[in-house]
Structure formats: structure tokens, C-alpha cells
Amino acid sequence: SNLKNLKTLGVTHAVDLSDGSEHHSSSDIEYMRISEHILDKPEYPIVEKIGRKAVDFISHVLAKKLENVVVVYCTMGISRSATVTLQYLMDRGMSLKESWKLLKSSRPFVNPNLGFWEQLSELERRTTGNKTMTTRDYVIAELLEFWPSIGLDFANIVADRVLDVPFEDMITGTFLDAAVKSLSEAGRPCRQTC
């Protein structure tokens, strides 16, 4: 069972960002649950509404006792949990780019939706005055990882098209969803420099 695996890993605390259907009760693990439904939609303000609370919870738990272990999870472990984990790492002093490299090396299939990434990039700009990895940089990196054969020049063209798709028109908000949508509408004019 998942609970047994968590105990084996020494998990003492968990941040539950799931859709609410996976509520566990355990006297061994203290959960931070969010009462509202956290949408995995690009326009949902996860950094502002949830991220700060989760970062404070994780920071408090880890400062309290060195042996504490916190797991952050959502339904698929791809977007919401990755976003909050990146926000925590940034709060600890890492840049967004450094945080992304670390998280991606630990969990290669994470993929925050483009709206969440934009929120993290904007948070980094507000707190440090710098953006180490813009949403465009993120899209290009993901495109090159997913389709290495397309090369940087074509990745730049596709990234411009991806970023031209309004968040509300995306099905999932991921770079791949936007890339497919943008390429299927390739005949239309591009609002950004293509």
C-alpha cells in the first residue's frame, strides 16, 4: 500500500494537493490538506493561494526536527506538486532554473502547466529582480527533451506558437498540449515574433 511505502521511506508529513479523493488517515503521518479544490488549470493562482501555505508548512516541519521527511503529492505527481516543490526550493534560495534541474533529476516526468510556470517565473522576478528561466525557456527545454531531433531553431518557432495559445484555450495547459494546438493552427498569424 502507499501508506506502507511512505512509512518505509520515513515520511512523517505530507502535503496533499490531490483532487480530494485520496484522503488517508494515519497516526504516523501528519497531513497538510487544502480544503479547496486545486485546479490543474493554467489560470489557477496556485503560487499565491496554495504555495505560500505549503512552503510555510514544509519549512516549519523540517525546522522542527531534523529527522522529519515531507512528501508533496497531487493526483498525478506532475504539475501541482511539482509547482509547490519548486516554490519551496526557490524559497530556500535556489533559482527557478536550479530548482527545475534538481527536481527534474529526481522526477524526470514532472511538467508544471504553463500558467503555473509563469507564476513561478514571476515570483522569482518579484523576489530577486531576475528571471533565470522564463516560460519560453521552459517550453524550449521541454520541446527539445521531448523531440530532440527538432533542433533549437524549430523549437524556437514552436515555442513562439505555443506561447501564442491563450491559456484558456489549452486542454491541460502543458507545453505539449499547446504545441499540438499551435501546430494544428499553423496557418493563422502569430501574435508574437515567429
PDB file of N, CA and C in Angstrom, residues 81-159:
ATOM      1  N   SER A  81       2.045  19.323  -7.597  1.00  0.00           N
ATOM      2  CA  SER A  81       3.081  19.013  -6.600  1.00  0.00           C
ATOM      3  C   SER A  81       4.443  19.541  -7.052  1.00  0.00           C
ATOM      4  N   ALA A  82       4.713  19.463  -8.348  1.00  0.00           N
ATOM      5  CA  ALA A  82       5.977  19.996  -8.865  1.00  0.00           C
ATOM      6  C   ALA A  82       6.057  21.502  -8.652  1.00  0.00           C
ATOM      7  N   THR A  83       4.966  22.198  -8.883  1.00  0.00           N
ATOM      8  CA  THR A  83       4.939  23.649  -8.722  1.00  0.00           C
ATOM      9  C   THR A  83       5.224  24.047  -7.280  1.00  0.00           C
ATOM     10  N   VAL A  84       4.558  23.392  -6.345  1.00  0.00           N
ATOM     11  CA  VAL A  84       4.763  23.712  -4.926  1.00  0.00           C
ATOM     12  C   VAL A  84       6.175  23.340  -4.489  1.00  0.00           C
ATOM     13  N   THR A  85       6.697  22.225  -4.971  1.00  0.00           N
ATOM     14  CA  THR A  85       8.065  21.828  -4.635  1.00  0.00           C
ATOM     15  C   THR A  85       9.063  22.849  -5.180  1.00  0.00           C
ATOM     16  N   LEU A  86       8.855  23.297  -6.411  1.00  0.00           N
ATOM     17  CA  LEU A  86       9.736  24.325  -6.974  1.00  0.00           C
ATOM     18  C   LEU A  86       9.663  25.612  -6.161  1.00  0.00           C
ATOM     19  N   GLN A  87       8.456  25.980  -5.738  1.00  0.00           N
ATOM     20  CA  GLN A  87       8.305  27.188  -4.931  1.00  0.00           C
ATOM     21  C   GLN A  87       9.048  27.050  -3.602  1.00  0.00           C
ATOM     22  N   TYR A  88       8.993  25.874  -2.999  1.00  0.00           N
ATOM     23  CA  TYR A  88       9.725  25.634  -1.754  1.00  0.00           C
ATOM     24  C   TYR A  88      11.235  25.772  -1.981  1.00  0.00           C
ATOM     25  N   LEU A  89      11.749  25.145  -3.030  1.00  0.00           N
ATOM     26  CA  LEU A  89      13.187  25.223  -3.314  1.00  0.00           C
ATOM     27  C   LEU A  89      13.625  26.662  -3.583  1.00  0.00           C
ATOM     28  N   MET A  90      12.784  27.414  -4.278  1.00  0.00           N
ATOM     29  CA  MET A  90      13.093  28.822  -4.524  1.00  0.00           C
ATOM     30  C   MET A  90      13.101  29.600  -3.213  1.00  0.00           C
ATOM     31  N   ASP A  91      12.182  29.287  -2.328  1.00  0.00           N
ATOM     32  CA  ASP A  91      12.120  29.951  -1.026  1.00  0.00           C
ATOM     33  C   ASP A  91      13.384  29.674  -0.203  1.00  0.00           C
ATOM     34  N   ARG A  92      14.002  28.535  -0.454  1.00  0.00           N
ATOM     35  CA  ARG A  92      15.232  28.157   0.246  1.00  0.00           C
ATOM     36  C   ARG A  92      16.465  28.795  -0.384  1.00  0.00           C
ATOM     37  N   GLY A  93      16.293  29.597  -1.446  1.00  0.00           N
ATOM     38  CA  GLY A  93      17.412  30.326  -2.018  1.00  0.00           C
ATOM     39  C   GLY A  93      17.880  29.852  -3.381  1.00  0.00           C
ATOM     40  N   MET A  94      17.270  28.806  -3.907  1.00  0.00           N
ATOM     41  CA  MET A  94      17.655  28.347  -5.240  1.00  0.00           C
ATOM     42  C   MET A  94      16.928  29.183  -6.296  1.00  0.00           C
ATOM     43  N   SER A  95      17.563  29.339  -7.449  1.00  0.00           N
ATOM     44  CA  SER A  95      16.881  29.999  -8.561  1.00  0.00           C
ATOM     45  C   SER A  95      15.848  29.026  -9.125  1.00  0.00           C
ATOM     46  N   LEU A  96      14.944  29.544  -9.938  1.00  0.00           N
ATOM     47  CA  LEU A  96      13.965  28.669 -10.580  1.00  0.00           C
ATOM     48  C   LEU A  96      14.673  27.655 -11.472  1.00  0.00           C
ATOM     49  N   LYS A  97      15.684  28.101 -12.197  1.00  0.00           N
ATOM     50  CA  LYS A  97      16.424  27.195 -13.081  1.00  0.00           C
ATOM     51  C   LYS A  97      17.123  26.099 -12.283  1.00  0.00           C
ATOM     52  N   GLU A  98      17.775  26.448 -11.180  1.00  0.00           N
ATOM     53  CA  GLU A  98      18.437  25.451 -10.328  1.00  0.00           C
ATOM     54  C   GLU A  98      17.410  24.490  -9.721  1.00  0.00           C
ATOM     55  N   SER A  99      16.302  25.041  -9.261  1.00  0.00           N
ATOM     56  CA  SER A  99      15.241  24.217  -8.673  1.00  0.00           C
ATOM     57  C   SER A  99      14.709  23.228  -9.697  1.00  0.00           C
ATOM     58  N   TRP A 100      14.500  23.706 -10.929  1.00  0.00           N
ATOM     59  CA  TRP A 100      13.985  22.862 -12.000  1.00  0.00           C
ATOM     60  C   TRP A 100      14.957  21.713 -12.308  1.00  0.00           C
ATOM     61  N   LYS A 101      16.242  22.039 -12.416  1.00  0.00           N
ATOM     62  CA  LYS A 101      17.238  20.996 -12.698  1.00  0.00           C
ATOM     63  C   LYS A 101      17.245  19.936 -11.600  1.00  0.00           C
ATOM     64  N   LEU A 102      17.179  20.366 -10.354  1.00  0.00           N
ATOM     65  CA  LEU A 102      17.180  19.418  -9.237  1.00  0.00           C
ATOM     66  C   LEU A 102      15.924  18.551  -9.251  1.00  0.00           C
ATOM     67  N   LEU A 103      14.770  19.169  -9.396  1.00  0.00           N
ATOM     68  CA  LEU A 103      13.521  18.413  -9.388  1.00  0.00           C
ATOM     69  C   LEU A 103      13.457  17.459 -10.581  1.00  0.00           C
ATOM     70  N   LYS A 104      13.834  17.937 -11.745  1.00  0.00           N
ATOM     71  CA  LYS A 104      13.789  17.111 -12.956  1.00  0.00           C
ATOM     72  C   LYS A 104      14.747  15.925 -12.846  1.00  0.00           C
ATOM     73  N   SER A 105      15.873  16.105 -12.155  1.00  0.00           N
ATOM     74  CA  SER A 105      16.821  14.997 -11.991  1.00  0.00           C
ATOM     75  C   SER A 105      16.265  13.933 -11.042  1.00  0.00           C
ATOM     76  N   SER A 106      15.380  14.344 -10.144  1.00  0.00           N
ATOM     77  CA  SER A 106      14.784  13.404  -9.195  1.00  0.00           C
ATOM     78  C   SER A 106      13.513  12.763  -9.735  1.00  0.00           C
ATOM     79  N   ARG A 107      12.777  13.510 -10.537  1.00  0.00           N
ATOM     80  CA  ARG A 107      11.488  13.052 -11.055  1.00  0.00           C
ATOM     81  C   ARG A 107      11.351  13.557 -12.491  1.00  0.00           C
ATOM     82  N   PRO A 108      11.901  12.824 -13.450  1.00  0.00           N
ATOM     83  CA  PRO A 108      12.020  13.316 -14.827  1.00  0.00           C
ATOM     84  C   PRO A 108      10.718  13.681 -15.537  1.00  0.00           C
ATOM     85  N   PHE A 109       9.597  13.126 -15.117  1.00  0.00           N
ATOM     86  CA  PHE A 109       8.362  13.389 -15.856  1.00  0.00           C
ATOM     87  C   PHE A 109       7.534  14.539 -15.294  1.00  0.00           C
ATOM     88  N   VAL A 110       8.060  15.301 -14.344  1.00  0.00           N
ATOM     89  CA  VAL A 110       7.305  16.456 -13.855  1.00  0.00           C
ATOM     90  C   VAL A 110       7.144  17.463 -14.986  1.00  0.00           C
ATOM     91  N   ASN A 111       6.019  18.190 -14.952  1.00  0.00           N
ATOM     92  CA  ASN A 111       5.731  19.123 -16.034  1.00  0.00           C
ATOM     93  C   ASN A 111       4.663  20.112 -15.550  1.00  0.00           C
ATOM     94  N   PRO A 112       5.063  21.132 -14.782  1.00  0.00           N
ATOM     95  CA  PRO A 112       4.071  22.129 -14.371  1.00  0.00           C
ATOM     96  C   PRO A 112       3.391  22.731 -15.599  1.00  0.00           C
ATOM     97  N   ASN A 113       2.095  22.987 -15.488  1.00  0.00           N
ATOM     98  CA  ASN A 113       1.427  23.596 -16.634  1.00  0.00           C
ATOM     99  C   ASN A 113       1.988  25.003 -16.848  1.00  0.00           C
ATOM    100  N   LEU A 114       1.789  25.538 -18.034  1.00  0.00           N
ATOM    101  CA  LEU A 114       2.431  26.801 -18.419  1.00  0.00           C
ATOM    102  C   LEU A 114       2.014  27.976 -17.543  1.00  0.00           C
ATOM    103  N   GLY A 115       0.777  27.982 -17.082  1.00  0.00           N
ATOM    104  CA  GLY A 115       0.337  29.053 -16.187  1.00  0.00           C
ATOM    105  C   GLY A 115       1.043  28.985 -14.849  1.00  0.00           C
ATOM    106  N   PHE A 116       1.218  27.776 -14.314  1.00  0.00           N
ATOM    107  CA  PHE A 116       1.941  27.613 -13.049  1.00  0.00           C
ATOM    108  C   PHE A 116       3.393  28.040 -13.211  1.00  0.00           C
ATOM    109  N   TRP A 117       3.990  27.661 -14.361  1.00  0.00           N
ATOM    110  CA  TRP A 117       5.384  28.046 -14.596  1.00  0.00           C
ATOM    111  C   TRP A 117       5.508  29.567 -14.673  1.00  0.00           C
ATOM    112  N   GLU A 118       4.580  30.206 -15.357  1.00  0.00           N
ATOM    113  CA  GLU A 118       4.614  31.669 -15.463  1.00  0.00           C
ATOM    114  C   GLU A 118       4.516  32.304 -14.081  1.00  0.00           C
ATOM    115  N   GLN A 119       3.674  31.733 -13.205  1.00  0.00           N
ATOM    116  CA  GLN A 119       3.549  32.246 -11.842  1.00  0.00           C
ATOM    117  C   GLN A 119       4.866  32.108 -11.082  1.00  0.00           C
ATOM    118  N   LEU A 120       5.550  30.974 -11.237  1.00  0.00           N
ATOM    119  CA  LEU A 120       6.848  30.771 -10.574  1.00  0.00           C
ATOM    120  C   LEU A 120       7.895  31.735 -11.121  1.00  0.00           C
ATOM    121  N   SER A 121       7.912  31.921 -12.434  1.00  0.00           N
ATOM    122  CA  SER A 121       8.864  32.833 -13.058  1.00  0.00           C
ATOM    123  C   SER A 121       8.635  34.265 -12.585  1.00  0.00           C
ATOM    124  N   GLU A 122       7.376  34.636 -12.476  1.00  0.00           N
ATOM    125  CA  GLU A 122       7.033  35.983 -11.993  1.00  0.00           C
ATOM    126  C   GLU A 122       7.383  36.133 -10.511  1.00  0.00           C
ATOM    127  N   LEU A 123       7.177  35.087  -9.718  1.00  0.00           N
ATOM    128  CA  LEU A 123       7.575  35.107  -8.301  1.00  0.00           C
ATOM    129  C   LEU A 123       9.076  35.323  -8.184  1.00  0.00           C
ATOM    130  N   GLU A 124       9.838  34.632  -9.017  1.00  0.00           N
ATOM    131  CA  GLU A 124      11.292  34.803  -8.991  1.00  0.00           C
ATOM    132  C   GLU A 124      11.668  36.243  -9.347  1.00  0.00           C
ATOM    133  N   ARG A 125      11.008  36.813 -10.353  1.00  0.00           N
ATOM    134  CA  ARG A 125      11.301  38.205 -10.739  1.00  0.00           C
ATOM    135  C   ARG A 125      10.989  39.164  -9.598  1.00  0.00           C
ATOM    136  N   ARG A 126       9.835  38.955  -8.934  1.00  0.00           N
ATOM    137  CA  ARG A 126       9.443  39.843  -7.826  1.00  0.00           C
ATOM    138  C   ARG A 126      10.391  39.733  -6.637  1.00  0.00           C
ATOM    139  N   THR A 127      10.877  38.525  -6.355  1.00  0.00           N
ATOM    140  CA  THR A 127      11.686  38.336  -5.155  1.00  0.00           C
ATOM    141  C   THR A 127      13.182  38.556  -5.374  1.00  0.00           C
ATOM    142  N   THR A 128      13.659  38.365  -6.622  1.00  0.00           N
ATOM    143  CA  THR A 128      15.100  38.504  -6.868  1.00  0.00           C
ATOM    144  C   THR A 128      15.440  39.574  -7.894  1.00  0.00           C
ATOM    145  N   GLY A 129      14.427  40.044  -8.635  1.00  0.00           N
ATOM    146  CA  GLY A 129      14.678  41.003  -9.701  1.00  0.00           C
ATOM    147  C   GLY A 129      15.176  40.352 -10.979  1.00  0.00           C
ATOM    148  N   ASN A 130      15.130  39.026 -11.030  1.00  0.00           N
ATOM    149  CA  ASN A 130      15.691  38.293 -12.160  1.00  0.00           C
ATOM    150  C   ASN A 130      14.791  37.113 -12.521  1.00  0.00           C
ATOM    151  N   LYS A 131      14.798  36.739 -13.786  1.00  0.00           N
ATOM    152  CA  LYS A 131      14.133  35.513 -14.238  1.00  0.00           C
ATOM    153  C   LYS A 131      15.214  34.612 -14.815  1.00  0.00           C
ATOM    154  N   THR A 132      15.506  33.511 -14.126  1.00  0.00           N
ATOM    155  CA  THR A 132      16.562  32.618 -14.598  1.00  0.00           C
ATOM    156  C   THR A 132      16.062  31.630 -15.644  1.00  0.00           C
ATOM    157  N   MET A 133      14.751  31.404 -15.691  1.00  0.00           N
ATOM    158  CA  MET A 133      14.180  30.502 -16.690  1.00  0.00           C
ATOM    159  C   MET A 133      12.755  30.956 -16.967  1.00  0.00           C
ATOM    160  N   THR A 134      12.590  31.684 -18.048  1.00  0.00           N
ATOM    161  CA  THR A 134      11.275  32.208 -18.408  1.00  0.00           C
ATOM    162  C   THR A 134      10.371  31.064 -18.872  1.00  0.00           C
ATOM    163  N   THR A 135       9.117  31.369 -19.056  1.00  0.00           N
ATOM    164  CA  THR A 135       8.182  30.368 -19.571  1.00  0.00           C
ATOM    165  C   THR A 135       8.633  29.917 -20.963  1.00  0.00           C
ATOM    166  N   ARG A 136       9.129  30.837 -21.752  1.00  0.00           N
ATOM    167  CA  ARG A 136       9.628  30.492 -23.096  1.00  0.00           C
ATOM    168  C   ARG A 136      10.817  29.538 -22.985  1.00  0.00           C
ATOM    169  N   ASP A 137      11.760  29.826 -22.074  1.00  0.00           N
ATOM    170  CA  ASP A 137      12.911  28.933 -21.863  1.00  0.00           C
ATOM    171  C   ASP A 137      12.440  27.535 -21.466  1.00  0.00           C
ATOM    172  N   TYR A 138      11.433  27.494 -20.603  1.00  0.00           N
ATOM    173  CA  TYR A 138      10.870  26.221 -20.133  1.00  0.00           C
ATOM    174  C   TYR A 138      10.263  25.438 -21.300  1.00  0.00           C
ATOM    175  N   VAL A 139       9.490  26.114 -22.129  1.00  0.00           N
ATOM    176  CA  VAL A 139       8.856  25.452 -23.276  1.00  0.00           C
ATOM    177  C   VAL A 139       9.926  24.905 -24.226  1.00  0.00           C
ATOM    178  N   ILE A 140      10.944  25.697 -24.515  1.00  0.00           N
ATOM    179  CA  ILE A 140      12.011  25.243 -25.417  1.00  0.00           C
ATOM    180  C   ILE A 140      12.731  24.028 -24.826  1.00  0.00           C
ATOM    181  N   ALA A 141      13.058  24.082 -23.552  1.00  0.00           N
ATOM    182  CA  ALA A 141      13.736  22.949 -22.906  1.00  0.00           C
ATOM    183  C   ALA A 141      12.888  21.683 -22.963  1.00  0.00           C
ATOM    184  N   GLU A 142      11.600  21.827 -22.708  1.00  0.00           N
ATOM    185  CA  GLU A 142      10.710  20.663 -22.738  1.00  0.00           C
ATOM    186  C   GLU A 142      10.536  20.129 -24.158  1.00  0.00           C
ATOM    187  N   LEU A 143      10.421  21.034 -25.132  1.00  0.00           N
ATOM    188  CA  LEU A 143      10.311  20.597 -26.525  1.00  0.00           C
ATOM    189  C   LEU A 143      11.555  19.818 -26.951  1.00  0.00           C
ATOM    190  N   LEU A 144      12.728  20.337 -26.609  1.00  0.00           N
ATOM    191  CA  LEU A 144      13.972  19.670 -27.001  1.00  0.00           C
ATOM    192  C   LEU A 144      14.147  18.339 -26.284  1.00  0.00           C
ATOM    193  N   GLU A 145      13.627  18.243 -25.065  1.00  0.00           N
ATOM    194  CA  GLU A 145      13.709  16.958 -24.366  1.00  0.00           C
ATOM    195  C   GLU A 145      12.744  15.948 -24.986  1.00  0.00           C
ATOM    196  N   PHE A 146      11.549  16.410 -25.313  1.00  0.00           N
ATOM    197  CA  PHE A 146      10.524  15.523 -25.858  1.00  0.00           C
ATOM    198  C   PHE A 146      10.819  15.140 -27.306  1.00  0.00           C
ATOM    199  N   TRP A 147      11.270  16.129 -28.110  1.00  0.00           N
ATOM    200  CA  TRP A 147      11.584  15.924 -29.530  1.00  0.00           C
ATOM    201  C   TRP A 147      13.004  16.414 -29.812  1.00  0.00           C
ATOM    202  N   PRO A 148      14.022  15.706 -29.372  1.00  0.00           N
ATOM    203  CA  PRO A 148      15.391  16.216 -29.547  1.00  0.00           C
ATOM    204  C   PRO A 148      15.769  16.450 -31.011  1.00  0.00           C
ATOM    205  N   SER A 149      15.153  15.711 -31.907  1.00  0.00           N
ATOM    206  CA  SER A 149      15.522  15.824 -33.322  1.00  0.00           C
ATOM    207  C   SER A 149      15.041  17.118 -33.979  1.00  0.00           C
ATOM    208  N   ILE A 150      14.151  17.876 -33.325  1.00  0.00           N
ATOM    209  CA  ILE A 150      13.636  19.081 -33.987  1.00  0.00           C
ATOM    210  C   ILE A 150      14.661  20.206 -34.036  1.00  0.00           C
ATOM    211  N   GLY A 151      15.623  20.190 -33.139  1.00  0.00           N
ATOM    212  CA  GLY A 151      16.658  21.209 -33.132  1.00  0.00           C
ATOM    213  C   GLY A 151      16.178  22.525 -32.541  1.00  0.00           C
ATOM    214  N   LEU A 152      17.138  23.357 -32.185  1.00  0.00           N
ATOM    215  CA  LEU A 152      16.856  24.610 -31.489  1.00  0.00           C
ATOM    216  C   LEU A 152      16.071  25.600 -32.341  1.00  0.00           C
ATOM    217  N   ASP A 153      16.396  25.715 -33.620  1.00  0.00           N
ATOM    218  CA  ASP A 153      15.698  26.686 -34.471  1.00  0.00           C
ATOM    219  C   ASP A 153      14.198  26.390 -34.543  1.00  0.00           C
ATOM    220  N   PHE A 154      13.858  25.128 -34.809  1.00  0.00           N
ATOM    221  CA  PHE A 154      12.443  24.775 -34.895  1.00  0.00           C
ATOM    222  C   PHE A 154      11.785  24.843 -33.517  1.00  0.00           C
ATOM    223  N   ALA A 155      12.524  24.490 -32.462  1.00  0.00           N
ATOM    224  CA  ALA A 155      11.984  24.591 -31.093  1.00  0.00           C
ATOM    225  C   ALA A 155      11.610  26.041 -30.786  1.00  0.00           C
ATOM    226  N   ASN A 156      12.420  26.988 -31.253  1.00  0.00           N
ATOM    227  CA  ASN A 156      12.102  28.405 -31.056  1.00  0.00           C
ATOM    228  C   ASN A 156      10.814  28.793 -31.773  1.00  0.00           C
ATOM    229  N   ILE A 157      10.641  28.294 -32.988  1.00  0.00           N
ATOM    230  CA  ILE A 157       9.421  28.589 -33.754  1.00  0.00           C
ATOM    231  C   ILE A 157       8.203  28.002 -33.049  1.00  0.00           C
ATOM    232  N   VAL A 158       8.312  26.739 -32.631  1.00  0.00           N
ATOM    233  CA  VAL A 158       7.192  26.084 -31.949  1.00  0.00           C
ATOM    234  C   VAL A 158       6.909  26.784 -30.616  1.00  0.00           C
ATOM    235  N   ALA A 159       7.952  27.176 -29.901  1.00  0.00           N
ATOM    236  CA  ALA A 159       7.757  27.867 -28.613  1.00  0.00           C
ATOM    237  C   ALA A 159       6.975  29.163 -28.814  1.00  0.00           C
TER     238      ALA A 159
END
